[in-house]
XYZ file of C-alpha atoms in Angstrom:
563
model
C 38.295 24.167 -45.158
C 38.555 27.889 -46.108
C 37.137 28.973 -49.388
C 38.994 31.879 -51.017
C 37.043 33.743 -53.624
C 38.697 35.864 -56.266
C 36.563 38.125 -58.285
C 38.441 39.849 -61.153
C 36.756 42.421 -63.327
C 38.649 44.155 -66.172
C 36.759 47.033 -67.758
C 37.904 49.286 -70.620
C 36.078 51.944 -72.581
C 35.381 49.555 -75.457
C 37.167 46.253 -75.224
C 38.907 43.737 -72.896
C 42.621 43.768 -73.462
C 43.712 40.222 -72.778
C 47.257 40.732 -73.679
C 47.861 43.492 -70.950
C 50.785 42.627 -68.508
C 49.771 41.429 -65.033
C 51.403 41.514 -61.589
C 51.109 40.021 -58.062
C 50.344 41.732 -54.668
C 51.268 39.858 -51.548
C 51.750 40.473 -47.825
C 51.278 39.251 -44.237
C 48.629 40.701 -41.884
C 49.458 40.761 -38.090
C 47.768 41.895 -34.973
C 49.567 45.100 -33.907
C 49.503 44.130 -30.252
C 50.342 40.548 -30.255
C 52.051 40.331 -33.660
C 50.167 37.046 -34.269
C 49.150 36.117 -37.887
C 45.618 37.380 -38.781
C 43.420 34.740 -40.371
C 40.378 36.035 -42.109
C 41.327 39.634 -42.826
C 39.777 41.165 -45.860
C 41.869 42.443 -48.738
C 40.189 44.594 -51.426
C 41.453 46.576 -54.452
C 38.953 49.424 -54.804
C 39.408 50.137 -58.474
C 39.015 46.571 -59.745
C 36.907 45.090 -56.889
C 39.414 42.251 -56.551
C 39.322 40.531 -53.186
C 41.117 38.040 -51.038
C 41.120 36.647 -47.511
C 44.206 35.935 -45.428
C 45.079 32.357 -44.597
C 45.994 30.857 -41.192
C 49.511 32.248 -41.570
C 48.096 35.770 -42.223
C 49.263 35.653 -45.843
C 47.458 36.762 -48.983
C 48.148 36.733 -52.635
C 46.417 38.826 -55.385
C 47.468 37.444 -58.771
C 46.938 38.669 -62.316
C 46.581 42.339 -61.376
C 46.995 44.659 -64.379
C 49.884 47.153 -64.059
C 48.820 50.540 -62.683
C 48.196 52.501 -59.473
C 45.629 51.211 -57.037
C 44.250 51.745 -53.527
C 44.248 48.547 -51.336
C 42.095 48.176 -48.225
C 43.016 45.836 -45.411
C 40.238 45.331 -42.724
C 38.741 43.101 -40.023
C 35.876 43.513 -37.736
C 37.027 45.148 -34.419
C 40.176 46.648 -36.006
C 40.988 49.863 -37.709
C 41.027 49.454 -41.475
C 44.171 50.430 -43.502
C 44.153 51.964 -46.915
C 47.386 52.055 -48.924
C 48.212 53.464 -52.436
C 50.402 51.021 -54.455
C 51.881 50.713 -57.944
C 51.857 47.285 -59.647
C 54.696 46.670 -62.117
C 56.808 43.887 -63.428
C 58.398 43.226 -59.980
C 54.930 42.962 -58.365
C 54.214 44.422 -54.827
C 55.298 42.867 -51.537
C 53.731 44.795 -48.749
C 55.562 42.535 -46.229
C 54.010 42.946 -42.650
C 50.757 44.892 -42.244
C 49.819 45.695 -38.658
C 46.086 46.061 -37.714
C 45.370 48.070 -34.641
C 42.401 47.178 -32.456
C 39.595 49.731 -32.321
C 39.371 51.851 -29.213
C 36.494 50.467 -27.183
C 35.648 53.825 -25.596
C 36.664 57.231 -26.902
C 37.669 58.221 -23.276
C 38.727 55.074 -21.269
C 36.897 54.914 -18.021
C 36.512 52.519 -15.147
C 33.167 51.060 -14.045
C 32.614 52.615 -10.615
C 29.947 50.118 -9.573
C 32.667 47.394 -9.606
C 34.541 48.922 -6.539
C 37.879 47.724 -8.172
C 38.789 50.463 -10.673
C 39.010 48.591 -13.907
C 37.848 49.021 -17.535
C 34.768 46.880 -18.461
C 36.885 44.440 -20.390
C 38.556 43.190 -17.239
C 35.436 42.734 -15.194
C 34.388 39.086 -14.842
C 30.734 39.791 -15.215
C 28.154 40.819 -17.794
C 28.647 44.603 -18.038
C 26.638 47.023 -20.041
C 27.247 50.718 -20.179
C 24.765 53.117 -21.619
C 26.824 56.146 -22.558
C 25.813 59.827 -23.139
C 25.668 59.377 -26.903
C 23.112 56.547 -26.664
C 21.170 58.447 -23.985
C 20.907 61.424 -26.235
C 19.674 59.343 -29.249
C 16.993 57.498 -27.151
C 15.159 60.830 -26.490
C 14.039 59.171 -23.193
C 12.609 61.544 -20.573
C 13.131 59.299 -17.651
C 15.791 56.920 -16.352
C 13.555 53.866 -16.741
C 13.042 54.906 -20.331
C 16.753 54.653 -20.954
C 16.850 51.190 -19.368
C 14.621 49.939 -22.039
C 17.608 49.821 -24.305
C 19.334 47.078 -22.349
C 18.748 43.344 -22.923
C 17.343 41.169 -20.175
C 16.179 44.136 -18.060
C 12.482 44.072 -17.542
C 11.120 47.621 -17.200
C 7.383 47.674 -16.119
C 6.201 51.308 -16.098
C 3.341 52.081 -13.737
C 2.163 55.288 -15.403
C 4.138 57.223 -18.008
C 6.888 59.752 -18.198
C 8.634 58.589 -15.064
C 5.606 58.407 -12.760
C 6.613 55.029 -11.392
C 8.387 51.857 -12.635
C 9.466 48.399 -11.529
C 12.739 47.203 -12.864
C 14.043 43.588 -12.833
C 17.272 42.132 -14.085
C 17.406 38.516 -15.445
C 14.035 37.467 -14.045
C 14.581 39.003 -10.675
C 11.831 40.775 -8.692
C 11.869 44.497 -8.823
C 12.880 44.513 -5.166
C 15.912 42.266 -5.808
C 18.170 44.818 -7.560
C 20.495 47.459 -6.132
C 20.090 51.055 -7.479
C 23.015 53.419 -7.041
C 23.495 57.170 -7.673
C 27.271 57.933 -8.168
C 27.926 54.693 -6.235
C 25.596 55.452 -3.303
C 22.748 53.209 -2.409
C 19.254 54.823 -2.991
C 17.066 51.725 -2.474
C 13.902 52.778 -0.490
C 13.475 50.815 2.766
C 9.652 51.221 2.637
C 9.134 49.649 -0.773
C 11.057 49.164 -3.955
C 8.256 50.874 -5.810
C 10.018 54.171 -4.786
C 13.545 53.110 -5.983
C 13.263 55.318 -9.025
C 12.371 58.464 -7.150
C 15.719 59.812 -8.321
C 16.145 63.592 -8.125
C 18.264 64.142 -11.220
C 17.266 64.977 -14.768
C 18.237 62.861 -17.812
C 20.416 65.634 -19.135
C 22.643 65.400 -15.962
C 23.446 61.690 -16.589
C 26.838 60.769 -17.998
C 26.290 57.037 -18.206
C 24.395 54.272 -16.646
C 26.386 51.144 -15.641
C 24.642 47.736 -15.410
C 26.372 44.905 -13.645
C 24.348 41.701 -13.985
C 24.590 39.008 -11.322
C 25.077 39.186 -7.627
C 26.627 42.287 -6.043
C 26.334 41.843 -2.334
C 30.068 41.315 -1.988
C 30.604 44.926 -3.045
C 27.440 46.655 -1.662
C 25.666 44.416 0.832
C 21.854 43.753 0.621
C 19.540 43.771 -2.386
C 21.882 43.009 -5.381
C 20.338 39.666 -6.500
C 19.677 40.367 -10.094
C 22.411 43.022 -10.505
C 23.418 46.537 -9.931
C 22.254 49.709 -11.761
C 24.584 52.636 -11.171
C 23.650 56.097 -12.435
C 26.755 58.285 -12.970
C 26.294 62.011 -13.267
C 28.477 64.133 -15.511
C 30.824 66.976 -14.737
C 30.233 70.131 -16.853
C 32.865 70.838 -19.505
C 31.913 74.351 -20.548
C 29.368 77.049 -19.825
C 25.883 76.551 -21.417
C 22.274 77.406 -20.740
C 19.545 75.071 -22.003
C 15.791 75.376 -22.228
C 13.352 72.805 -23.563
C 9.522 72.910 -23.682
C 7.126 70.269 -25.001
C 3.418 70.163 -25.193
C 0.940 67.436 -26.261
C -2.418 65.796 -25.943
C -4.282 65.585 -22.618
C -2.753 68.921 -21.517
C 0.747 67.319 -21.502
C 3.477 69.762 -20.599
C 7.166 69.248 -20.112
C 9.718 71.932 -19.359
C 13.433 71.810 -18.601
C 15.920 74.567 -17.726
C 19.516 73.931 -16.837
C 22.745 75.774 -16.403
C 26.267 74.525 -16.646
C 29.517 76.192 -15.928
C 33.186 75.151 -15.533
C 35.712 77.576 -13.798
C 38.582 74.997 -13.808
C 38.596 74.500 -9.991
C 34.878 74.580 -9.621
C 32.094 73.429 -11.913
C 28.351 73.121 -11.380
C 25.285 71.803 -13.155
C 21.917 73.052 -11.987
C 18.672 71.716 -13.413
C 14.924 72.260 -13.026
C 12.374 70.072 -14.625
C 8.549 69.774 -14.642
C 6.063 67.335 -16.368
C 2.344 67.218 -16.048
C -0.728 65.721 -17.829
C -4.447 65.282 -17.223
C -3.956 61.615 -18.235
C -4.989 59.417 -21.230
C -7.832 58.065 -19.076
C -9.410 58.360 -15.621
C -6.962 58.458 -12.747
C -3.832 58.491 -14.902
C -3.011 62.219 -14.370
C 0.368 63.286 -13.010
C 2.439 66.287 -11.983
C 6.178 65.886 -11.453
C 8.908 68.368 -10.808
C 12.514 68.094 -9.644
C 15.407 70.404 -8.938
C 19.039 69.398 -8.501
C 22.441 70.823 -8.208
C 25.584 68.862 -9.013
C 28.887 70.599 -7.881
C 32.550 69.638 -8.437
C 35.480 71.276 -6.474
C 39.124 70.504 -7.355
C 41.551 71.426 -4.543
C 45.283 70.669 -4.137
C 44.570 67.990 -1.505
C 41.618 66.241 -3.241
C 38.510 66.445 -5.470
C 35.088 66.866 -4.028
C 31.514 66.417 -5.332
C 28.274 67.678 -3.715
C 25.094 66.425 -5.270
C 21.709 67.612 -3.899
C 18.323 67.086 -5.370
C 14.550 67.100 -4.696
C 11.812 65.408 -6.669
C 8.070 65.802 -6.101
C 5.319 63.621 -7.620
C 1.516 63.718 -7.563
C -0.174 61.058 -9.659
C -3.299 58.808 -10.204
C -2.463 55.312 -9.055
C -5.422 53.288 -10.541
C -5.005 49.687 -9.301
C -1.209 50.209 -8.757
C -1.264 48.095 -5.609
C -4.610 46.378 -5.896
C -4.679 44.695 -9.281
C -8.147 43.768 -10.387
C -9.924 45.517 -7.600
C -10.626 48.742 -9.641
C -9.708 51.288 -7.001
C -9.246 54.779 -8.161
C -6.196 55.735 -6.014
C -4.003 58.799 -5.613
C -0.414 59.044 -4.387
C 1.877 61.879 -3.413
C 5.638 61.374 -3.004
C 8.643 63.622 -2.535
C 12.248 62.565 -2.217
C 15.334 64.526 -1.148
C 18.900 63.386 -1.540
C 22.288 64.724 -0.651
C 25.581 63.125 -1.263
C 29.097 64.435 -0.452
C 32.076 62.363 -1.810
C 35.793 63.023 -2.229
C 38.812 61.366 -3.761
C 42.173 61.425 -2.028
C 45.474 59.936 -2.947
C 47.687 59.019 -0.042
C 51.086 57.215 -0.692
C 49.724 55.460 -3.739
C 46.438 54.527 -2.087
C 43.214 55.998 -3.481
C 40.764 56.736 -0.803
C 37.083 57.554 -1.412
C 34.971 58.702 1.555
C 31.253 59.264 1.081
C 28.357 60.450 3.282
C 24.805 60.482 2.131
C 21.196 61.124 3.277
C 17.890 60.240 1.563
C 14.389 61.184 2.724
C 11.175 59.855 1.134
C 7.592 60.987 1.895
C 4.686 58.986 0.649
C 0.905 59.629 1.034
C -1.397 57.090 -0.463
C -5.161 57.255 -0.764
C -6.611 53.890 -1.644
C -10.068 55.083 -2.932
C -10.763 58.570 -4.181
C -14.522 57.985 -3.599
C -13.922 57.568 0.086
C -11.005 60.083 0.669
C -11.245 59.764 4.551
C -10.661 56.094 4.626
C -7.445 54.104 3.920
C -5.139 57.020 3.765
C -1.512 56.115 4.711
C 1.344 58.464 5.265
C 5.001 57.098 5.455
C 8.267 59.033 5.897
C 11.613 57.086 5.585
C 15.136 58.241 6.280
C 18.192 56.467 4.921
C 21.685 57.865 5.887
C 25.168 56.576 6.083
C 28.792 56.694 5.092
C 31.626 54.630 3.720
C 35.286 54.666 3.221
C 36.683 52.645 0.328
C 40.478 52.368 -0.425
C 42.096 50.968 -3.574
C 45.704 50.205 -4.413
C 47.617 48.716 -7.220
C 50.269 46.311 -6.194
C 52.967 45.871 -8.754
C 51.816 45.809 -12.341
C 48.955 43.274 -12.189
C 47.291 43.068 -8.664
C 44.507 45.412 -7.639
C 43.280 45.540 -4.015
C 40.106 47.248 -2.755
C 38.636 47.263 0.720
C 36.441 49.309 2.925
C 33.658 49.647 5.373
C 30.172 51.066 5.476
C 27.619 52.086 8.003
C 23.973 52.801 7.251
C 20.704 53.137 9.055
C 17.194 53.476 7.918
C 14.032 54.300 9.777
C 10.399 54.786 9.100
C 7.528 56.840 10.697
C 4.221 55.665 9.379
C 0.528 55.887 10.232
C 0.131 52.329 8.892
C 3.434 50.524 9.382
C 4.398 52.069 12.673
C 7.832 53.367 13.762
C 10.855 51.200 13.100
C 14.563 51.538 12.497
C 17.395 49.186 11.370
C 21.146 49.559 11.048
C 23.831 47.762 8.973
C 27.584 47.630 9.356
C 29.566 46.042 6.638
C 33.273 45.609 5.612
C 34.701 44.009 2.560
C 37.866 43.272 0.617
C 38.351 42.422 -2.995
C 41.455 41.386 -4.998
C 41.973 40.950 -8.702
C 45.086 39.694 -10.452
C 45.688 40.081 -14.243
C 48.303 37.829 -15.805
C 49.997 38.780 -19.041
C 47.006 41.234 -19.784
C 44.834 38.136 -20.713
C 44.110 35.863 -17.695
C 42.574 37.348 -14.628
C 41.016 36.165 -11.388
C 39.052 38.089 -8.723
C 38.016 37.095 -5.307
C 36.125 38.976 -2.570
C 34.143 38.667 0.547
C 31.918 41.046 2.435
C 30.645 40.643 6.075
C 27.453 42.444 7.075
C 26.057 42.890 10.582
C 22.370 43.507 10.276
C 20.578 44.683 13.387
C 17.542 42.388 12.758
C 19.062 39.468 10.669
C 22.534 38.908 12.209
C 25.748 38.203 10.262
C 25.744 37.674 6.516
C 28.835 36.410 4.671
C 28.798 37.174 0.917
C 31.730 35.769 -1.025
C 32.333 36.002 -4.859
C 34.902 34.610 -7.287
C 35.457 35.273 -10.957
C 37.690 34.027 -13.762
C 38.336 35.688 -17.038
C 40.221 35.388 -20.341
C 40.774 38.092 -23.048
C 40.799 36.433 -26.315
C 41.484 39.837 -28.006
C 41.829 43.459 -26.891
C 38.075 43.748 -27.336
C 36.751 40.339 -26.295
C 36.474 38.322 -23.108
C 35.209 35.043 -21.752
C 34.313 34.957 -18.172
C 33.021 32.768 -15.268
C 31.721 33.933 -11.892
C 29.840 32.913 -8.773
C 28.643 34.774 -5.754
C 26.168 35.050 -2.873
C 23.553 37.808 -2.335
C 20.937 38.509 0.322
C 18.068 40.862 0.774
C 16.296 42.062 3.881
C 12.479 42.424 3.801
C 11.086 45.901 3.184
C 8.946 47.644 5.786
C 5.908 47.168 3.561
C 6.413 43.372 3.336
C 6.871 43.137 7.100
C 4.028 45.452 8.416
C 1.599 46.584 5.776
C -1.959 45.393 5.664
C -5.103 46.640 3.862
C -8.318 45.100 2.463
C -6.144 43.375 -0.235
C -2.540 42.819 1.046
C -1.280 41.422 4.384
C 2.279 41.789 5.548
C 4.298 39.400 7.668
C 6.531 40.469 10.479
C 8.129 37.026 10.698
C 9.722 37.150 7.189
C 13.382 35.995 6.790
C 15.936 37.580 4.563
C 16.117 36.255 0.982
C 19.342 34.264 0.125
C 20.759 33.389 -3.328
C 23.747 31.914 -5.079
C 24.393 32.833 -8.754
C 26.580 31.220 -11.412
C 27.337 32.625 -14.840
C 29.381 31.776 -17.988
C 29.530 34.309 -20.718
C 31.375 36.391 -23.286
C 31.535 40.015 -24.414
C 33.060 41.449 -27.549
C 33.365 45.247 -28.091
C 33.733 45.951 -31.817
C 33.414 49.705 -31.548
C 31.970 52.479 -29.286
C 28.533 51.675 -30.691
C 28.516 48.002 -31.393
C 29.144 44.955 -29.203
C 28.013 41.389 -28.720
C 27.166 39.721 -25.479
C 26.129 36.233 -24.513
C 25.751 34.333 -21.191
C 24.104 31.537 -19.516
C 23.235 31.934 -15.728
C 21.648 30.107 -12.820
C 20.374 31.744 -9.585
C 19.470 29.358 -6.733
C 17.350 31.235 -4.165
C 15.788 30.377 -0.825
C 13.305 32.313 1.440
C 12.096 34.322 -1.665
C 9.504 36.889 -0.567
C 6.322 37.312 -2.578
C 2.640 37.879 -2.114
C 0.439 34.633 -2.231
C -3.328 34.409 -2.904
C -4.561 31.044 -1.650
C -7.929 31.228 -3.430
C -9.734 33.537 -5.768
C -10.966 36.595 -4.060
C -8.743 36.051 -1.055
C -6.158 38.618 0.223
C -2.519 38.480 -0.850
C -0.196 37.407 1.917
C 3.575 38.045 2.236
C 5.355 34.749 2.541
C 8.812 33.152 2.286
C 9.056 30.453 -0.375
C 11.429 27.536 0.520
C 13.341 27.449 -2.813
C 13.220 28.927 -6.244
C 15.617 28.521 -9.159
C 16.008 30.961 -12.067
C 17.997 30.061 -15.101
C 18.327 31.482 -18.516
C 20.509 32.581 -21.471
C 20.979 35.849 -23.210
C 22.465 36.886 -26.512
C 22.491 40.566 -27.743
C 24.302 42.770 -30.163
């Protein structure tokens, strides 16, 4: 039963005038898109603070309104408010139909590139969170993992500060079970996931960060158990030069210099950044610097993007890899990355070819007190390319397909020399019916040099209950190949296992999302992830070494609600 509350206040300079003539205001509130009656819209007269709420037919009545001129406000969460000036007289006022327009979800509509199918977030049948440039600027974060602290159900565990190293998990997944992309290109490190956030771009070069929770192997192959994190760099809009310097305790220094320019057909964003500190305690010192250049070229036959970057780190790694053993350790890493991508439109088909190369160098000294012992040097190479094609069929069917080849290799004083290759091809289809119901299906087949053929299907169902809200259901399969460290690394604390099998998982999710505005949304979901052959390190008794093993089965379930 709906309770309608009317609050009527009549105020004069000295007395209430009970004999004053009164009128009626009435109308019907409708959704501008569907023209359906709007139940629960708020009606307010500003001058008198008289209020009403529309009934199930969208109708409202304001009675006993004194004659005169007023401003009336009609509003509802998720819709643009309307303010009208009216005059109440003997005949009363009939506003007839009032149309409320949904708020624009994003100031500049965009597609989530990590989804492969080029659709706005509202049409993706997964939990999607997008950290835009406005939020990035307000966080004042000086590292990518610092930005990710803003997202619910993402577990960020910094190992050191100011971007030294961090492990990131999604929905209870291990830090190695998530796929990290830079402009849609895989940058997961094949040696160890501890290096996944050696990303050679500055925070001020980031346009947005897309987080797709749930399995993503259908789109990108291995690693996407908990979800996908895609870092999207921005294209410069105008010329500007920026310098920022910060200093603090423990000899902390941070400096940034960047230059952006846009000449219509070519634009570039070059950045140099440095951070250093003596540390807040022993063996927590660090020195980090990175340089990157992001270039966009627009030609008559296509758009091209060249991103190149390099990041160098030197830091104290006290007990990073030997918890509880009190080893004062030291680590040096440097990472280079190059990606060339283009976008071509051929007979209504959008084609996106990409080639990429990533090199990571890692030198680790276990004990500074014995610098000649337990020193490991690893160099990994990851390179590959892909071609993805997308086409809209009719008004409501979207098709995406493509293939990818990648190869990684390692040269190591501790792990030996190894290489692996992966060839995958996939197809996804999504149909949207009457702009409300949609279904997506897809499958990817991966041929892994060491672990054979992997089939990874996915299916999703969705319903838009408003222009800004959706309910969705999805299920999919994911897999992850062991890292080189899990396979071959051994030291006085940890022991690898060359017989490890790939992790396998099936995920199921039911959820909703409602975007009220560009800065406010609500999300909720329940999920289940059923896993087998999970890889983790096991200590069989206190004081023993940690051994890399496959667990037979493990289930992860949970619920999330955020706003």
